[in-house]
Every structure is written in structure tokens, then in C-alpha cells.
XYZ file of C-alpha atoms in Angstrom:
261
model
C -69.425 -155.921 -25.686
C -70.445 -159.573 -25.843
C -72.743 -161.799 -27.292
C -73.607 -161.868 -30.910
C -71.704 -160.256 -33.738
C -71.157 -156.045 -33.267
C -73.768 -153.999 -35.346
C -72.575 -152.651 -38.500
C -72.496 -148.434 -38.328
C -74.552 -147.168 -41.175
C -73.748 -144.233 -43.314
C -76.441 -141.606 -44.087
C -78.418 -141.286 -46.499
C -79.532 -137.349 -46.544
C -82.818 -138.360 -45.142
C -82.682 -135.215 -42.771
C -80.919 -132.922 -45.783
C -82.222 -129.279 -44.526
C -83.222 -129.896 -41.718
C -82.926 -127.383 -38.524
C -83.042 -129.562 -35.407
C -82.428 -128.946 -31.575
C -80.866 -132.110 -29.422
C -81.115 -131.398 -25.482
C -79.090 -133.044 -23.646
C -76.572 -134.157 -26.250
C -72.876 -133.010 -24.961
C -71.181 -136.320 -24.405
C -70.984 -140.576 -25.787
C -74.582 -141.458 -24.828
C -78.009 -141.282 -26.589
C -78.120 -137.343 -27.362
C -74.174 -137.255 -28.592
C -75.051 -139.966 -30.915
C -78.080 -138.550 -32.424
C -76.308 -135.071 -33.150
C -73.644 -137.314 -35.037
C -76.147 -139.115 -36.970
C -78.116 -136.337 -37.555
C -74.981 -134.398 -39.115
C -74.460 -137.008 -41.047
C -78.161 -137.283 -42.535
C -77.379 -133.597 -43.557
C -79.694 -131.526 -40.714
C -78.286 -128.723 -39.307
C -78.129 -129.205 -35.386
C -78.041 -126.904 -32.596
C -77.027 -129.685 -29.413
C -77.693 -127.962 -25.963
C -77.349 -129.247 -22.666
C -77.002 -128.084 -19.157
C -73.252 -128.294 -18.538
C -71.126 -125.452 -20.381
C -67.823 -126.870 -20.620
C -68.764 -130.727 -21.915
C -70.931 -129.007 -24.445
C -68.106 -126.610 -26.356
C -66.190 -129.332 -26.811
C -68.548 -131.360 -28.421
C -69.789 -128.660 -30.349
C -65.983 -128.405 -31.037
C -65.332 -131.689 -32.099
C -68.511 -132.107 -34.345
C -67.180 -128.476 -36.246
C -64.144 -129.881 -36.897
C -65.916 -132.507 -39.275
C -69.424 -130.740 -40.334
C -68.325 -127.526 -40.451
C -70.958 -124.569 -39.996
C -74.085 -127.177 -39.892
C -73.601 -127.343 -36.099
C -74.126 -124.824 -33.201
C -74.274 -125.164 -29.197
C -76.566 -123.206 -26.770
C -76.092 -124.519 -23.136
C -79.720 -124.887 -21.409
C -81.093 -126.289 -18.418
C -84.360 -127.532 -19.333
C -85.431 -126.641 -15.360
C -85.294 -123.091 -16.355
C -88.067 -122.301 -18.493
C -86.543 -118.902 -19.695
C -83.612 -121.033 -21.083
C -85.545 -123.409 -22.568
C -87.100 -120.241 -24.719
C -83.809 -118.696 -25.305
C -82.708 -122.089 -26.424
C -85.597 -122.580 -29.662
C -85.153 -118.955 -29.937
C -81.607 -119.091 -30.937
C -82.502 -121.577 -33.430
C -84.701 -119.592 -35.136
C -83.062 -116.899 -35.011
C -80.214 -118.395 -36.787
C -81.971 -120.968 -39.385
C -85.435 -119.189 -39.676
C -87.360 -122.012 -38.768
C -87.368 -125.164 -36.187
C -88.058 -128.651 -37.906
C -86.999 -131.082 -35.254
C -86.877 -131.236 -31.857
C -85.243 -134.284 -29.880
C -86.221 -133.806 -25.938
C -83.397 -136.222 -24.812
C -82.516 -134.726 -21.268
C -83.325 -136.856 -18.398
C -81.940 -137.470 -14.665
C -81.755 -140.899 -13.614
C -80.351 -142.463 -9.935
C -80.987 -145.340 -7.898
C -83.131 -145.197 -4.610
C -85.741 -147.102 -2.886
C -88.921 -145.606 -2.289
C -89.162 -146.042 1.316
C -85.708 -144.237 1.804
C -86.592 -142.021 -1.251
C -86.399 -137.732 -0.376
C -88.786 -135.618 -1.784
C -86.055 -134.084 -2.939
C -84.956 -137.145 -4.879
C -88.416 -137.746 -6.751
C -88.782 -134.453 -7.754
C -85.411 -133.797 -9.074
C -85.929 -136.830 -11.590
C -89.326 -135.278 -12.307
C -88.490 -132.019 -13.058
C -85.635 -132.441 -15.158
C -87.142 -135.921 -16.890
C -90.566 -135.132 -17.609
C -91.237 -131.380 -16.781
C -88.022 -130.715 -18.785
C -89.665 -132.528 -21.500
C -92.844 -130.920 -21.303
C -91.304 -127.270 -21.225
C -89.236 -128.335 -24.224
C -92.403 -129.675 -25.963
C -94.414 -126.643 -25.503
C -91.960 -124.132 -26.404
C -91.297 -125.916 -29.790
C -94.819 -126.708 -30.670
C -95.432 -122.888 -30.497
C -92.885 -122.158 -33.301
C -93.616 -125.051 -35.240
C -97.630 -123.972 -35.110
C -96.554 -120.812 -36.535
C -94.092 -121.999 -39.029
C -96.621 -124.936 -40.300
C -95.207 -128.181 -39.176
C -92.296 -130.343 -38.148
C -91.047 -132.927 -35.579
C -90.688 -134.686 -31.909
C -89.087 -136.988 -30.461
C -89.162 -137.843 -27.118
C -86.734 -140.189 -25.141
C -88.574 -142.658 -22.627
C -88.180 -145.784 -21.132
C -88.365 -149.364 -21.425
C -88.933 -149.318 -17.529
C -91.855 -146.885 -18.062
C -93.832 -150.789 -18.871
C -91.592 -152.492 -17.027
C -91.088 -152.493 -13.458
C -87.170 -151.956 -12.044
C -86.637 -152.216 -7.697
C -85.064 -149.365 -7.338
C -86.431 -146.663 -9.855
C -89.625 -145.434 -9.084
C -88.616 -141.736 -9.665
C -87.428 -142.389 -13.255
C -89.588 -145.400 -14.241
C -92.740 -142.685 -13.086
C -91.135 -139.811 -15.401
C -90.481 -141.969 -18.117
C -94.444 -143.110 -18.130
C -95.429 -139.813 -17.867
C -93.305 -138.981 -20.496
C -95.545 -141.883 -22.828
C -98.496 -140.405 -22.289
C -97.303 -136.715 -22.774
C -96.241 -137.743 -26.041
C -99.311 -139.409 -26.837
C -101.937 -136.470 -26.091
C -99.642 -134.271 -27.487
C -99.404 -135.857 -30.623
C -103.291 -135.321 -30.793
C -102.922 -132.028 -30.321
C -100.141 -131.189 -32.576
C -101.717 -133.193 -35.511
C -103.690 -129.862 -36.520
C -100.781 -127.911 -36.994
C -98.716 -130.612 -39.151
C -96.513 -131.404 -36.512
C -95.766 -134.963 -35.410
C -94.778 -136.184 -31.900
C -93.280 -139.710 -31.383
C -90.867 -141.296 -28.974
C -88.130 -143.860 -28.176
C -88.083 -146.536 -25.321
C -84.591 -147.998 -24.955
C -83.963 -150.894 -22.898
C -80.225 -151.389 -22.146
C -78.156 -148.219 -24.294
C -74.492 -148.056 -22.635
C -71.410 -146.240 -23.625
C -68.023 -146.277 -22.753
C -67.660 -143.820 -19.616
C -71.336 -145.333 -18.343
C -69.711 -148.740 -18.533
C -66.474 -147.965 -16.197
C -69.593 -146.178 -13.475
C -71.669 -149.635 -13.915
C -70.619 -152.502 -11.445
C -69.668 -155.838 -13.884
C -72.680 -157.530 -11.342
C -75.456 -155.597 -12.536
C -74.018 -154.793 -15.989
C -74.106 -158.988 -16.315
C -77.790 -158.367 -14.901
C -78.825 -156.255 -17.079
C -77.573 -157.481 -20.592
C -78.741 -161.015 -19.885
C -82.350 -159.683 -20.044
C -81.545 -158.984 -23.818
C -82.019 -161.381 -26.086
C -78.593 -160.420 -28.411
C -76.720 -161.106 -25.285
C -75.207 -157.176 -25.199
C -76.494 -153.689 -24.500
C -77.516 -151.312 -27.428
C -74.825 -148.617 -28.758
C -75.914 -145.429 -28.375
C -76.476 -145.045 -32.305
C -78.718 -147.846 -32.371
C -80.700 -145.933 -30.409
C -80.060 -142.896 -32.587
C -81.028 -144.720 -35.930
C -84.316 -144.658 -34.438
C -84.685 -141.369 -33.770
C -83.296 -140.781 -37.422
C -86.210 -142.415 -38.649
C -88.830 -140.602 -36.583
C -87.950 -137.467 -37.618
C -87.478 -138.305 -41.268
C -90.339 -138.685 -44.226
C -90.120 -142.749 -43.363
C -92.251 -142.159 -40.460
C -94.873 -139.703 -42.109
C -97.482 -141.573 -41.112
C -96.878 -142.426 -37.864
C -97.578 -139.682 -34.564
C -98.274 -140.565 -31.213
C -96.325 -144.480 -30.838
C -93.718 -145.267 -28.290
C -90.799 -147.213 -30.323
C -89.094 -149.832 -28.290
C -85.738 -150.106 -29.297
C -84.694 -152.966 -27.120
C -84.545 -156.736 -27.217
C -85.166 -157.779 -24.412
C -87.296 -161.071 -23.622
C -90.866 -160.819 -24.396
């Protein structure tokens, strides 16, 4: 990391104490790993999925060796929409009720859209948005009969802003804006709010060593700190969404970015 000085890590504060939530997407170092962490650590009771097996048992490993018996893994493909039920099932099943939901999974790649396959555009599609709707739908059914609770969506800076190169995911992550928006309306009547994140430039470790130093220079100069977001940054965020501090907000896109206006 350059630039300015390195963030100081928080510790929580029990703002999530009770809490039953469900992370997609969250085996790993990037945004979904780093919100079951934080989460654990706010004192919610997490069930992380995501869509490969073996990467998700050892996470779910690793987090039970420090917060043991507030964590549980379900793998899920959020493609498949009987896994995406048998995923919120589990977690009422095994906490009674389903207070959070954080729809983190999302497929990104680089192509231009005259060499673009149809194959290409809808892969990002199904898996970024339509894996976000499915997700969304199946939780605002138990939360409607359970009386309330919270989502949080992961979008897009590039959803506003306009990237050569990613007209699949910059499409899904716009759709994924205004998804959260209507469904926020929607959801209102049954107590249940619906909010979501836009990160600019979130980077991790094993993403760094797969990012050429050309465009990684590219991309971090666009922010105005001079660096790229941990994922936790990202995650405090989210933190805040689904706690009481943002009780009065449903329906807003969060930028967490700083990147030129």
C-alpha cells in the first residue's frame, strides 16, 4: 500500500450483538471474508456461503477457531435458485429467524463489447445481479414473515462511472442500484430495510499478485488517499447498514471510495 498513512482497524462495538446474518460470497481475503470477520466481531451470528466448497470450510474453519459456535458455512451458488432457498433455509432452521442478509457475490472479467460473447454478458449477469435478486427475494420472504430486518447489497462505483472494458459488470452493478432502490420501497411495509455499498478501488492481497503493477498504478491514482481501500473499509460500511445507526436510512447507494469528484 502507498500513499497516506494505513487506516487504523477498529474493534467492535456489539452493534450487531444477536444478530443472525447470511454473507454470500464470503470464503476468502476480499469484501465478503471481511464482513463475516467484522460481523463476528460486532457479535452477529454468521452463516458465510459461497459457491466453492473447499475455500469455504476453511474459512468457516478458521473463523471457528476464534468465534466459536457463532459461525456456520452452507456452500451455494446463487445461479441455482433451489440453493439459494436451501441456503436462508438453513439459517432459519438453525437460529429461528434471518436478520441480515449481505448479497456480496458477483462475477467480474475484462472484455470489450465488440469482442464480448453472449456467453460472457450473461455469465456476469446472472451471477451479479440475478444472483442478487434471487438472494433478495428469498430473504425478503422470511423476513416478511418474521417482521423485519436487513440488506445489503454490494454494487459498484463503475455502475456511475464508465470503465473501457466492463460493460457486463458496470451494467449488473447499475442494475443492481436500482434493484435495491425499488426494493427498498417495497420492503418498507414489512420493516425491512434494503441499502447498498459502491466501492471504488477494494484490493487484497491474492487480487494484488493477479493485478498488473500498470493498471494497479492506474487505478489507485484515481483515489484521492493515493491507495486502494482494504477490504474492511469496505466492511465497516456494511457494519453500519445493517446496524441501528442506519435506522433511518433504506433505499441509498453508499459510496465508499475516494476517488476524485
Amino acid at each position: 500500500m502507498t500513499g497516506v498513512e494505513s487506516p487504523v482497524y477498529e474493534p467492535g462495538h456489539g452493534l450487531l450483538k444477536g444478530r443472525t446474518a447470511v454473507i454470500t460470497a464470503a470464503a476468502g481475503a476480499g469484501i465478503g471474508g471481511a464482513t463475516a470477520r467484522r460481523f463476528l466481531e460486532e457479535g452477529a451470528r454468521v452463516l458465510i456461503s459461497d459457491a466453492h466448497a473447499r475455500r469455504l470450510k476453511e474459512c468457516e474453519a478458521a473463523l471457528a477457531r476464534e468465534f466459536q459456535g457463532a459461525v456456520a458455512a452452507v456452500a451455494c451458488d446463487v445461479t441455482d435458485e433451489a440453493q439459494v432457498r436451501a441456503l436462508f433455509g438453513a439459517a432459519v432452521r438453525e437460529h429461528g429467524r434471518l436478520d441480515i442478509v449481505v448479497n456480496n457475490a458477483g462475477l467480474g472479467g475484462t472484455s470489450a463489447l465488440v469482442d464480448m460473447t453472449d456467453e460472457q454478458w450473461t455469465r456476469v449477469l446472472d451471477v451479479t445481479l440475478n444472483g442478487t435478486f434471487r438472494c433478495t427475494r428469498t430473504a425478503l420472504r422470511h423476513m416478511r414473515d418474521s417482521g423485519g430486518g436487513v440488506i445489503v447489497n454490494n454494487a459498484s462505483v463503475v455502475g456511475w462511472r464508465a470503465q473501457a472494458g466492463q460493460a457486463h459488470y458496470a451494467a449488473a452493478k447499475a442494475a443492481v442500484m436500482a434493484l435495491t432502490r425499488c426494493a427498498a420501497l417495497e420492503a418498507a411495509e414489512y420493516g425491512v430495510r434494503v441499502n447498498a455499498v459502491s466501492p471504488s478501488l477494494a484490493m487484497h492481497p491474492h487480487l494484488v499478485k493477479v493485478t498488473s503493477a500498470q493498471l494497479l498504478e492506474e487505478l489507485t491514482a484515481r483515489e484521492a488517499f493515493g491507495r486502494y481501500a482494504e477490504p474492511w473499509e469496505v466492511a465497516n460500511v456494511i457494519v453500519f447498514l445493517a446496524s441501528g445507526y442506519s435506522s433511518y436510512m433504506t433505499g441509498e447507494v453508499v459510496a465508499v471510495s475516494s476517488q476524485h469528484a
